[in-house]
Amino acid sequence: MENRNILVKLIRSLPLIDGLPDLELDHFKSAAKELFFTALLSTSPLWIGAFAASLISAGTSQSAEIDILGIMWENLKSSINTGALIIYSAALIAPVIYIATQEAKGTTNSKIFPSRPWHILFALIIQIVGCVYFVIQFLQLSMNQQFAFYFSIYLFPFTLVLLLIAFCYKNLIFEMDPLREMENSDKNFSANYSRHRRGQQ
């Protein structure tokens, strides 16, 4: 129990994840579903485009044995190699700014998004990086493609993690169940009253 308390204190001292100890399993489950469908639909031009290109390549190929999935994977890699995931990261992270600025007022207290400035800061940085990458591509300026590839490979998972945490916190602060809040309030009052009585004895 003592080790758990130390771990909780450590997590609460860290930016971005300081609100994780307040979450329940349902918050994570709901957030994971939101993240899956958001990422799947947001990146659909990437993987649907790769699949369509593989079908076209297969249709024009003279080979008897055609590996459509293999061709799709190669098309997907060629898109990722250019650093396309940087643009998708900038698009995916946008909802974090809106979510982080929300505040839910309950029956007993207000719920504020944990580490709000940090989430907004990282979201803005990722969007600025996406804008810079887009300008470089649009103006056809020279860029180290290998650096863009490896940078995007790290940036995209980091963006997904930030989005997952934001969805978790959103589920936490907008979990407006008056009955549960009244019950928690009664429990807190009873606990505080018991401690106060013990202190007087």
CSV table of N, CA and C in Angstrom, one decimal, residues 34-199:
chain,number,residue,atom,x,y,z
A,34,GLU,N,-12.6,5.4,-28.6
A,34,GLU,CA,-12.6,6.6,-29.3
A,34,GLU,C,-11.3,6.8,-30.1
A,35,LEU,N,-10.2,6.4,-29.5
A,35,LEU,CA,-8.9,6.6,-30.2
A,35,LEU,C,-8.9,5.7,-31.4
A,36,PHE,N,-9.3,4.4,-31.3
A,36,PHE,CA,-9.3,3.5,-32.4
A,36,PHE,C,-10.0,4.0,-33.6
A,37,PHE,N,-11.3,4.4,-33.4
A,37,PHE,CA,-12.1,4.9,-34.5
A,37,PHE,C,-11.6,6.2,-35.1
A,38,THR,N,-11.1,7.1,-34.2
A,38,THR,CA,-10.6,8.4,-34.6
A,38,THR,C,-9.4,8.2,-35.5
A,39,ALA,N,-8.4,7.4,-35.0
A,39,ALA,CA,-7.2,7.2,-35.8
A,39,ALA,C,-7.5,6.4,-37.1
A,40,LEU,N,-8.4,5.4,-37.0
A,40,LEU,CA,-8.7,4.7,-38.2
A,40,LEU,C,-9.3,5.5,-39.3
A,41,LEU,N,-10.3,6.4,-38.9
A,41,LEU,CA,-10.9,7.3,-39.9
A,41,LEU,C,-10.0,8.4,-40.4
A,42,SER,N,-9.3,8.9,-39.4
A,42,SER,CA,-8.4,10.1,-39.8
A,42,SER,C,-7.3,9.7,-40.7
A,43,THR,N,-6.8,8.5,-40.6
A,43,THR,CA,-5.7,8.0,-41.5
A,43,THR,C,-6.2,7.2,-42.7
A,44,SER,N,-7.6,7.2,-42.9
A,44,SER,CA,-8.1,6.4,-44.0
A,44,SER,C,-7.6,6.8,-45.4
A,45,PRO,N,-7.3,8.1,-45.6
A,45,PRO,CA,-6.7,8.4,-47.0
A,45,PRO,C,-5.4,7.7,-47.2
A,46,LEU,N,-4.7,7.5,-46.1
A,46,LEU,CA,-3.4,6.8,-46.2
A,46,LEU,C,-3.5,5.4,-46.6
A,47,TRP,N,-4.3,4.6,-45.8
A,47,TRP,CA,-4.3,3.2,-46.0
A,47,TRP,C,-5.3,2.8,-47.1
A,48,ILE,N,-6.4,3.6,-47.3
A,48,ILE,CA,-7.3,3.3,-48.4
A,48,ILE,C,-6.6,3.7,-49.7
A,49,GLY,N,-5.9,4.8,-49.7
A,49,GLY,CA,-5.1,5.1,-50.9
A,49,GLY,C,-4.1,4.1,-51.3
A,50,ALA,N,-3.4,3.5,-50.3
A,50,ALA,CA,-2.4,2.5,-50.6
A,50,ALA,C,-3.1,1.2,-51.1
A,51,PHE,N,-4.3,0.9,-50.6
A,51,PHE,CA,-5.0,-0.3,-51.0
A,51,PHE,C,-5.5,-0.1,-52.5
A,52,ALA,N,-6.1,1.1,-52.8
A,52,ALA,CA,-6.6,1.4,-54.1
A,52,ALA,C,-5.4,1.3,-55.1
A,53,ALA,N,-4.3,1.9,-54.7
A,53,ALA,CA,-3.1,1.9,-55.6
A,53,ALA,C,-2.6,0.4,-55.9
A,54,SER,N,-2.7,-0.4,-54.9
A,54,SER,CA,-2.3,-1.8,-55.0
A,54,SER,C,-3.3,-2.5,-56.0
A,55,LEU,N,-4.6,-2.2,-55.9
A,55,LEU,CA,-5.5,-2.8,-56.8
A,55,LEU,C,-5.3,-2.4,-58.3
A,56,ILE,N,-5.0,-1.1,-58.4
A,56,ILE,CA,-4.7,-0.6,-59.8
A,56,ILE,C,-3.4,-1.3,-60.3
A,57,SER,N,-2.4,-1.4,-59.5
A,57,SER,CA,-1.2,-2.0,-59.9
A,57,SER,C,-1.4,-3.5,-60.2
A,58,ALA,N,-2.2,-4.2,-59.4
A,58,ALA,CA,-2.5,-5.6,-59.7
A,58,ALA,C,-3.3,-5.7,-61.0
A,59,GLY,N,-4.2,-4.8,-61.3
A,59,GLY,CA,-5.0,-4.9,-62.5
A,59,GLY,C,-4.2,-4.6,-63.8
A,60,THR,N,-3.1,-3.9,-63.7
A,60,THR,CA,-2.3,-3.6,-64.8
A,60,THR,C,-1.0,-4.5,-64.9
A,61,SER,N,-0.9,-5.4,-63.9
A,61,SER,CA,0.3,-6.2,-63.9
A,61,SER,C,0.1,-7.4,-64.8
A,62,GLN,N,1.2,-7.9,-65.4
A,62,GLN,CA,1.1,-9.0,-66.3
A,62,GLN,C,1.5,-10.3,-65.6
A,63,SER,N,1.9,-10.2,-64.3
A,63,SER,CA,2.3,-11.4,-63.6
A,63,SER,C,1.1,-12.2,-63.2
A,64,ALA,N,1.3,-13.5,-63.2
A,64,ALA,CA,0.3,-14.5,-62.8
A,64,ALA,C,0.0,-14.5,-61.3
A,65,GLU,N,1.1,-14.3,-60.5
A,65,GLU,CA,1.0,-14.3,-59.1
A,65,GLU,C,1.1,-12.9,-58.6
A,66,ILE,N,0.1,-12.4,-58.0
A,66,ILE,CA,0.0,-11.0,-57.5
A,66,ILE,C,-0.2,-11.0,-56.0
A,67,ASP,N,0.6,-10.3,-55.3
A,67,ASP,CA,0.5,-10.2,-53.8
A,67,ASP,C,-0.1,-8.8,-53.6
A,68,ILE,N,-1.4,-8.7,-53.5
A,68,ILE,CA,-2.0,-7.4,-53.3
A,68,ILE,C,-1.6,-6.7,-51.9
A,69,LEU,N,-1.6,-7.6,-50.9
A,69,LEU,CA,-1.3,-7.1,-49.6
A,69,LEU,C,0.2,-6.6,-49.5
A,70,GLY,N,1.1,-7.3,-50.3
A,70,GLY,CA,2.5,-7.0,-50.3
A,70,GLY,C,2.6,-5.6,-51.1
A,71,ILE,N,1.9,-5.5,-52.2
A,71,ILE,CA,1.9,-4.2,-52.9
A,71,ILE,C,1.4,-3.1,-52.1
A,72,MET,N,0.3,-3.4,-51.3
A,72,MET,CA,-0.3,-2.3,-50.5
A,72,MET,C,0.7,-1.9,-49.4
A,73,TRP,N,1.4,-2.9,-48.8
A,73,TRP,CA,2.4,-2.5,-47.8
A,73,TRP,C,3.5,-1.7,-48.3
A,74,GLU,N,4.0,-2.0,-49.6
A,74,GLU,CA,5.0,-1.2,-50.2
A,74,GLU,C,4.5,0.2,-50.5
A,75,ASN,N,3.3,0.3,-50.9
A,75,ASN,CA,2.7,1.7,-51.2
A,75,ASN,C,2.6,2.5,-49.9
A,76,LEU,N,2.2,1.8,-48.8
A,76,LEU,CA,2.0,2.4,-47.5
A,76,LEU,C,3.4,2.9,-47.0
A,77,LYS,N,4.4,2.1,-47.2
A,77,LYS,CA,5.7,2.4,-46.7
A,77,LYS,C,6.3,3.6,-47.5
A,78,SER,N,6.0,3.6,-48.8
A,78,SER,CA,6.5,4.8,-49.6
A,78,SER,C,5.9,6.1,-49.2
A,79,SER,N,4.6,6.0,-48.7
A,79,SER,CA,3.9,7.2,-48.2
A,79,SER,C,4.5,7.6,-46.9
A,80,ILE,N,4.7,6.6,-46.0
A,80,ILE,CA,5.3,6.9,-44.7
A,80,ILE,C,6.7,7.4,-44.8
A,81,ASN,N,7.4,6.9,-45.8
A,81,ASN,CA,8.8,7.3,-45.9
A,81,ASN,C,9.0,8.8,-46.2
A,82,THR,N,8.0,9.4,-46.7
A,82,THR,CA,8.1,10.9,-47.0
A,82,THR,C,7.7,11.7,-45.8
A,83,GLY,N,7.4,11.1,-44.7
A,83,GLY,CA,7.0,11.8,-43.5
A,83,GLY,C,5.6,12.2,-43.4
A,84,ALA,N,4.7,11.5,-44.2
A,84,ALA,CA,3.3,11.9,-44.2
A,84,ALA,C,2.6,11.8,-42.9
A,85,LEU,N,3.1,11.0,-42.0
A,85,LEU,CA,2.5,10.8,-40.6
A,85,LEU,C,2.6,12.1,-39.8
A,86,ILE,N,3.5,13.0,-40.3
A,86,ILE,CA,3.6,14.3,-39.6
A,86,ILE,C,2.3,15.1,-39.7
A,87,ILE,N,1.8,15.1,-41.0
A,87,ILE,CA,0.6,15.8,-41.3
A,87,ILE,C,-0.6,15.1,-40.5
A,88,TYR,N,-0.6,13.8,-40.5
A,88,TYR,CA,-1.7,13.1,-39.8
A,88,TYR,C,-1.6,13.4,-38.3
A,89,SER,N,-0.4,13.5,-37.7
A,89,SER,CA,-0.2,13.8,-36.3
A,89,SER,C,-0.8,15.2,-36.0
A,90,ALA,N,-0.5,16.1,-36.9
A,90,ALA,CA,-1.1,17.5,-36.6
A,90,ALA,C,-2.6,17.5,-36.7
A,91,ALA,N,-3.2,16.7,-37.6
A,91,ALA,CA,-4.6,16.6,-37.7
A,91,ALA,C,-5.2,15.9,-36.5
A,92,LEU,N,-4.6,14.8,-36.1
A,92,LEU,CA,-5.2,14.0,-34.9
A,92,LEU,C,-5.1,14.8,-33.6
A,93,ILE,N,-4.1,15.6,-33.4
A,93,ILE,CA,-3.9,16.3,-32.1
A,93,ILE,C,-4.8,17.5,-31.9
A,94,ALA,N,-5.5,17.9,-33.0
A,94,ALA,CA,-6.3,19.2,-32.9
A,94,ALA,C,-7.4,19.1,-31.8
A,95,PRO,N,-8.1,17.9,-31.7
A,95,PRO,CA,-9.2,17.9,-30.6
A,95,PRO,C,-8.7,18.1,-29.2
A,96,VAL,N,-7.4,17.8,-29.0
A,96,VAL,CA,-6.8,17.9,-27.6
A,96,VAL,C,-6.9,19.4,-27.1
A,97,ILE,N,-6.7,20.3,-28.0
A,97,ILE,CA,-6.8,21.7,-27.6
A,97,ILE,C,-8.2,22.1,-27.1
A,98,TYR,N,-9.2,21.6,-27.9
A,98,TYR,CA,-10.6,21.9,-27.5
A,98,TYR,C,-10.9,21.2,-26.2
A,99,ILE,N,-10.6,19.9,-26.1
A,99,ILE,CA,-10.9,19.1,-24.9
A,99,ILE,C,-10.3,19.7,-23.7
A,100,ALA,N,-9.0,20.1,-23.8
A,100,ALA,CA,-8.3,20.6,-22.7
A,100,ALA,C,-8.8,21.9,-22.1
A,101,THR,N,-9.6,22.7,-22.9
A,101,THR,CA,-10.1,24.0,-22.5
A,101,THR,C,-11.5,23.8,-21.8
A,102,GLN,N,-12.0,22.6,-21.8
A,102,GLN,CA,-13.3,22.4,-21.3
A,102,GLN,C,-13.3,22.3,-19.7
A,103,GLU,N,-14.4,22.7,-19.1
A,103,GLU,CA,-14.5,22.5,-17.7
A,103,GLU,C,-15.9,22.1,-17.4
A,104,ALA,N,-16.1,21.0,-16.7
A,104,ALA,CA,-17.4,20.5,-16.3
A,104,ALA,C,-17.8,20.9,-14.9
A,105,LYS,N,-18.9,21.5,-14.7
A,105,LYS,CA,-19.4,21.9,-13.4
A,105,LYS,C,-20.4,20.9,-12.9
A,106,GLY,N,-20.1,20.2,-11.8
A,106,GLY,CA,-20.9,19.2,-11.3
A,106,GLY,C,-21.8,19.7,-10.1
A,107,THR,N,-22.4,18.8,-9.4
A,107,THR,CA,-23.3,19.2,-8.3
A,107,THR,C,-22.5,19.6,-7.1
A,108,THR,N,-21.3,19.2,-7.0
A,108,THR,CA,-20.5,19.5,-5.7
A,108,THR,C,-19.2,20.2,-6.0
A,109,ASN,N,-18.6,20.0,-7.3
A,109,ASN,CA,-17.4,20.6,-7.5
A,109,ASN,C,-17.2,20.7,-9.0
A,110,SER,N,-16.2,21.5,-9.4
A,110,SER,CA,-15.8,21.6,-10.8
A,110,SER,C,-14.7,20.7,-11.2
A,111,LYS,N,-14.8,20.1,-12.4
A,111,LYS,CA,-13.8,19.2,-12.8
A,111,LYS,C,-13.0,19.9,-13.9
A,112,ILE,N,-11.7,20.1,-13.7
A,112,ILE,CA,-10.8,20.8,-14.7
A,112,ILE,C,-9.9,19.8,-15.3
A,113,PHE,N,-9.6,19.9,-16.6
A,113,PHE,CA,-8.7,19.1,-17.3
A,113,PHE,C,-7.3,19.1,-16.7
A,114,PRO,N,-6.8,17.9,-16.3
A,114,PRO,CA,-5.5,17.9,-15.6
A,114,PRO,C,-4.4,18.3,-16.6
A,115,SER,N,-3.4,19.0,-16.1
A,115,SER,CA,-2.2,19.4,-16.9
A,115,SER,C,-2.6,20.1,-18.2
A,116,ARG,N,-3.6,21.0,-18.0
A,116,ARG,CA,-4.2,21.7,-19.2
A,116,ARG,C,-3.1,22.4,-20.0
A,117,PRO,N,-2.3,23.3,-19.4
A,117,PRO,CA,-1.3,24.0,-20.2
A,117,PRO,C,-0.3,23.1,-20.9
A,118,TRP,N,0.1,22.0,-20.3
A,118,TRP,CA,1.0,21.1,-21.0
A,118,TRP,C,0.4,20.4,-22.2
A,119,HIS,N,-0.8,20.0,-22.1
A,119,HIS,CA,-1.5,19.4,-23.2
A,119,HIS,C,-1.6,20.4,-24.4
A,120,ILE,N,-2.1,21.6,-24.1
A,120,ILE,CA,-2.2,22.6,-25.1
A,120,ILE,C,-0.9,22.9,-25.7
A,121,LEU,N,0.2,23.0,-24.9
A,121,LEU,CA,1.5,23.4,-25.4
A,121,LEU,C,2.0,22.3,-26.4
A,122,PHE,N,1.9,21.0,-26.0
A,122,PHE,CA,2.4,19.9,-26.9
A,122,PHE,C,1.5,19.9,-28.2
A,123,ALA,N,0.2,20.1,-28.0
A,123,ALA,CA,-0.6,20.0,-29.2
A,123,ALA,C,-0.3,21.2,-30.2
A,124,LEU,N,0.0,22.3,-29.7
A,124,LEU,CA,0.4,23.5,-30.5
A,124,LEU,C,1.7,23.2,-31.2
A,125,ILE,N,2.7,22.6,-30.5
A,125,ILE,CA,4.0,22.3,-31.0
A,125,ILE,C,3.8,21.3,-32.2
A,126,ILE,N,3.0,20.3,-32.0
A,126,ILE,CA,2.8,19.3,-33.0
A,126,ILE,C,2.2,19.9,-34.3
A,127,GLN,N,1.2,20.8,-34.0
A,127,GLN,CA,0.6,21.5,-35.2
A,127,GLN,C,1.5,22.4,-35.9
A,128,ILE,N,2.4,23.1,-35.2
A,128,ILE,CA,3.4,24.0,-35.8
A,128,ILE,C,4.3,23.1,-36.6
A,129,VAL,N,4.7,22.0,-36.1
A,129,VAL,CA,5.6,21.1,-36.9
A,129,VAL,C,4.9,20.6,-38.2
A,130,GLY,N,3.6,20.3,-38.0
A,130,GLY,CA,2.9,19.9,-39.2
A,130,GLY,C,2.8,21.0,-40.3
A,131,CYS,N,2.6,22.2,-39.8
A,131,CYS,CA,2.5,23.4,-40.7
A,131,CYS,C,3.9,23.6,-41.4
A,132,VAL,N,5.0,23.5,-40.7
A,132,VAL,CA,6.3,23.6,-41.3
A,132,VAL,C,6.5,22.6,-42.3
A,133,TYR,N,6.2,21.3,-42.0
A,133,TYR,CA,6.4,20.2,-42.9
A,133,TYR,C,5.5,20.4,-44.2
A,134,PHE,N,4.3,20.9,-44.0
A,134,PHE,CA,3.4,21.2,-45.2
A,134,PHE,C,4.0,22.3,-46.1
A,135,VAL,N,4.5,23.3,-45.5
A,135,VAL,CA,5.1,24.4,-46.3
A,135,VAL,C,6.3,23.9,-47.0
A,136,ILE,N,7.1,23.1,-46.4
A,136,ILE,CA,8.3,22.6,-47.1
A,136,ILE,C,7.9,21.7,-48.3
A,137,GLN,N,6.9,20.9,-48.1
A,137,GLN,CA,6.4,20.0,-49.2
A,137,GLN,C,5.8,20.9,-50.3
A,138,PHE,N,5.0,21.9,-49.9
A,138,PHE,CA,4.3,22.7,-50.8
A,138,PHE,C,5.2,23.5,-51.7
A,139,LEU,N,6.3,24.0,-51.1
A,139,LEU,CA,7.3,24.8,-51.8
A,139,LEU,C,8.3,24.0,-52.5
A,140,GLN,N,8.2,22.7,-52.2
A,140,GLN,CA,9.2,21.7,-52.8
A,140,GLN,C,10.6,22.0,-52.4
A,141,LEU,N,10.8,22.4,-51.1
A,141,LEU,CA,12.1,22.7,-50.6
A,141,LEU,C,12.8,21.4,-50.3
A,142,SER,N,14.1,21.4,-50.2
A,142,SER,CA,14.9,20.2,-49.9
A,142,SER,C,14.8,19.9,-48.4
A,143,MET,N,14.6,18.6,-48.2
A,143,MET,CA,14.5,18.1,-46.8
A,143,MET,C,15.0,16.7,-46.7
A,144,ASN,N,15.6,16.5,-45.5
A,144,ASN,CA,16.2,15.1,-45.3
A,144,ASN,C,15.1,14.2,-45.1
A,145,GLN,N,14.8,13.3,-46.1
A,145,GLN,CA,13.7,12.4,-46.1
A,145,GLN,C,13.8,11.4,-45.0
A,146,GLN,N,15.1,11.0,-44.7
A,146,GLN,CA,15.3,10.0,-43.7
A,146,GLN,C,15.0,10.5,-42.3
A,147,PHE,N,15.4,11.8,-42.1
A,147,PHE,CA,15.0,12.4,-40.8
A,147,PHE,C,13.5,12.6,-40.7
A,148,ALA,N,12.8,13.0,-41.8
A,148,ALA,CA,11.4,13.1,-41.7
A,148,ALA,C,10.7,11.8,-41.4
A,149,PHE,N,11.2,10.7,-42.0
A,149,PHE,CA,10.6,9.4,-41.8
A,149,PHE,C,10.7,9.0,-40.3
A,150,TYR,N,12.0,9.1,-39.8
A,150,TYR,CA,12.2,8.6,-38.4
A,150,TYR,C,11.5,9.6,-37.4
A,151,PHE,N,11.4,10.9,-37.7
A,151,PHE,CA,10.8,11.8,-36.8
A,151,PHE,C,9.3,11.5,-36.8
A,152,SER,N,8.7,11.2,-38.0
A,152,SER,CA,7.2,10.9,-38.0
A,152,SER,C,6.9,9.6,-37.3
A,153,ILE,N,7.8,8.7,-37.4
A,153,ILE,CA,7.6,7.4,-36.7
A,153,ILE,C,7.5,7.5,-35.2
A,154,TYR,N,8.3,8.5,-34.6
A,154,TYR,CA,8.2,8.8,-33.2
A,154,TYR,C,7.1,9.7,-32.9
A,155,LEU,N,6.8,10.7,-33.7
A,155,LEU,CA,5.8,11.7,-33.5
A,155,LEU,C,4.4,11.1,-33.5
A,156,PHE,N,4.1,10.2,-34.4
A,156,PHE,CA,2.7,9.7,-34.5
A,156,PHE,C,2.3,8.9,-33.3
A,157,PRO,N,3.1,7.9,-32.8
A,157,PRO,CA,2.7,7.2,-31.5
A,157,PRO,C,2.6,8.2,-30.4
A,158,PHE,N,3.5,9.2,-30.3
A,158,PHE,CA,3.4,10.2,-29.2
A,158,PHE,C,2.0,10.9,-29.3
A,159,THR,N,1.6,11.3,-30.5
A,159,THR,CA,0.4,11.9,-30.7
A,159,THR,C,-0.8,11.1,-30.3
A,160,LEU,N,-0.7,9.8,-30.6
A,160,LEU,CA,-1.8,8.9,-30.2
A,160,LEU,C,-1.9,8.7,-28.7
A,161,VAL,N,-0.8,8.7,-28.0
A,161,VAL,CA,-0.8,8.6,-26.5
A,161,VAL,C,-1.4,9.9,-25.9
A,162,LEU,N,-1.0,11.1,-26.5
A,162,LEU,CA,-1.6,12.3,-26.0
A,162,LEU,C,-3.1,12.3,-26.2
A,163,LEU,N,-3.5,11.9,-27.3
A,163,LEU,CA,-5.0,11.8,-27.6
A,163,LEU,C,-5.7,10.9,-26.7
A,164,LEU,N,-5.1,9.7,-26.5
A,164,LEU,CA,-5.7,8.7,-25.6
A,164,LEU,C,-5.9,9.3,-24.2
A,165,ILE,N,-4.8,10.0,-23.7
A,165,ILE,CA,-4.9,10.6,-22.3
A,165,ILE,C,-6.0,11.7,-22.3
A,166,ALA,N,-6.1,12.5,-23.4
A,166,ALA,CA,-7.1,13.5,-23.5
A,166,ALA,C,-8.5,12.9,-23.5
A,167,PHE,N,-8.7,11.9,-24.2
A,167,PHE,CA,-10.0,11.2,-24.2
A,167,PHE,C,-10.3,10.7,-22.8
A,168,CYS,N,-9.3,10.1,-22.1
A,168,CYS,CA,-9.5,9.6,-20.7
A,168,CYS,C,-9.9,10.8,-19.8
A,169,TYR,N,-9.2,11.9,-19.9
A,169,TYR,CA,-9.6,13.0,-19.0
A,169,TYR,C,-10.9,13.6,-19.4
A,170,LYS,N,-11.3,13.6,-20.7
A,170,LYS,CA,-12.6,14.1,-21.1
A,170,LYS,C,-13.7,13.2,-20.5
A,171,ASN,N,-13.5,11.9,-20.5
A,171,ASN,CA,-14.5,11.0,-19.9
A,171,ASN,C,-14.6,11.2,-18.4
A,172,LEU,N,-13.5,11.6,-17.8
A,172,LEU,CA,-13.4,11.9,-16.3
A,172,LEU,C,-14.2,13.1,-16.0
A,173,ILE,N,-13.9,14.2,-16.7
A,173,ILE,CA,-14.4,15.5,-16.3
A,173,ILE,C,-15.9,15.7,-16.7
A,174,PHE,N,-16.3,14.9,-17.7
A,174,PHE,CA,-17.7,15.0,-18.1
A,174,PHE,C,-18.6,13.9,-17.7
A,175,GLU,N,-18.0,13.1,-16.7
A,175,GLU,CA,-18.8,12.0,-16.1
A,175,GLU,C,-19.8,12.6,-15.1
A,176,MET,N,-20.8,13.3,-15.6
A,176,MET,CA,-21.7,14.0,-14.7
A,176,MET,C,-22.9,13.1,-14.3
A,177,ASP,N,-22.6,12.4,-13.2
A,177,ASP,CA,-23.7,11.6,-12.6
A,177,ASP,C,-24.0,12.2,-11.3
A,178,PRO,N,-25.1,12.9,-11.2
A,178,PRO,CA,-25.5,13.6,-9.9
A,178,PRO,C,-25.6,12.7,-8.8
A,179,LEU,N,-26.2,11.5,-9.0
A,179,LEU,CA,-26.4,10.5,-7.9
A,179,LEU,C,-25.0,10.1,-7.3
A,180,ARG,N,-24.1,9.8,-8.3
A,180,ARG,CA,-22.8,9.4,-7.8
A,180,ARG,C,-22.1,10.5,-7.1
A,181,GLU,N,-22.2,11.7,-7.6
A,181,GLU,CA,-21.5,12.8,-6.9
A,181,GLU,C,-22.1,13.1,-5.5
A,182,MET,N,-23.4,13.0,-5.4
A,182,MET,CA,-24.0,13.2,-4.1
A,182,MET,C,-23.6,12.1,-3.1
A,183,GLU,N,-23.5,10.8,-3.7
A,183,GLU,CA,-23.1,9.7,-2.8
A,183,GLU,C,-21.6,9.9,-2.4
A,184,ASN,N,-20.8,10.4,-3.3
A,184,ASN,CA,-19.4,10.6,-3.0
A,184,ASN,C,-19.3,11.8,-2.0
A,185,SER,N,-20.1,12.8,-2.1
A,185,SER,CA,-20.1,13.9,-1.2
A,185,SER,C,-20.5,13.5,0.2
A,186,ASP,N,-21.5,12.6,0.3
A,186,ASP,CA,-22.0,12.1,1.6
A,186,ASP,C,-20.9,11.3,2.2
A,187,LYS,N,-20.2,10.4,1.4
A,187,LYS,CA,-19.1,9.6,2.0
A,187,LYS,C,-18.0,10.5,2.5
A,188,ASN,N,-17.6,11.5,1.7
A,188,ASN,CA,-16.5,12.4,2.1
A,188,ASN,C,-16.9,13.2,3.4
A,189,PHE,N,-18.2,13.6,3.5
A,189,PHE,CA,-18.6,14.3,4.7
A,189,PHE,C,-18.6,13.4,5.9
A,190,SER,N,-19.0,12.2,5.7
A,190,SER,CA,-19.0,11.2,6.8
A,190,SER,C,-17.6,10.9,7.3
A,191,ALA,N,-16.7,10.7,6.3
A,191,ALA,CA,-15.3,10.4,6.6
A,191,ALA,C,-14.7,11.6,7.4
A,192,ASN,N,-14.9,12.8,6.9
A,192,ASN,CA,-14.3,14.0,7.5
A,192,ASN,C,-14.9,14.2,8.9
A,193,TYR,N,-16.2,14.0,9.1
A,193,TYR,CA,-16.9,14.2,10.3
A,193,TYR,C,-16.3,13.2,11.3
A,194,SER,N,-16.1,11.9,10.9
A,194,SER,CA,-15.5,10.9,11.8
A,194,SER,C,-14.1,11.3,12.3
A,195,ARG,N,-13.3,11.8,11.3
A,195,ARG,CA,-12.0,12.2,11.7
A,195,ARG,C,-12.0,13.3,12.7
A,196,HIS,N,-13.0,14.2,12.4
A,196,HIS,CA,-13.1,15.4,13.3
A,196,HIS,C,-13.5,15.0,14.8
A,197,ARG,N,-14.4,14.0,14.9
A,197,ARG,CA,-14.9,13.5,16.2
A,197,ARG,C,-13.7,12.8,16.9
A,198,ARG,N,-13.0,12.0,16.1
A,198,ARG,CA,-11.8,11.3,16.7
A,198,ARG,C,-10.8,12.3,17.2
A,199,GLY,N,-10.6,13.4,16.5
A,199,GLY,CA,-9.6,14.4,16.9
A,199,GLY,C,-10.0,15.1,18.2
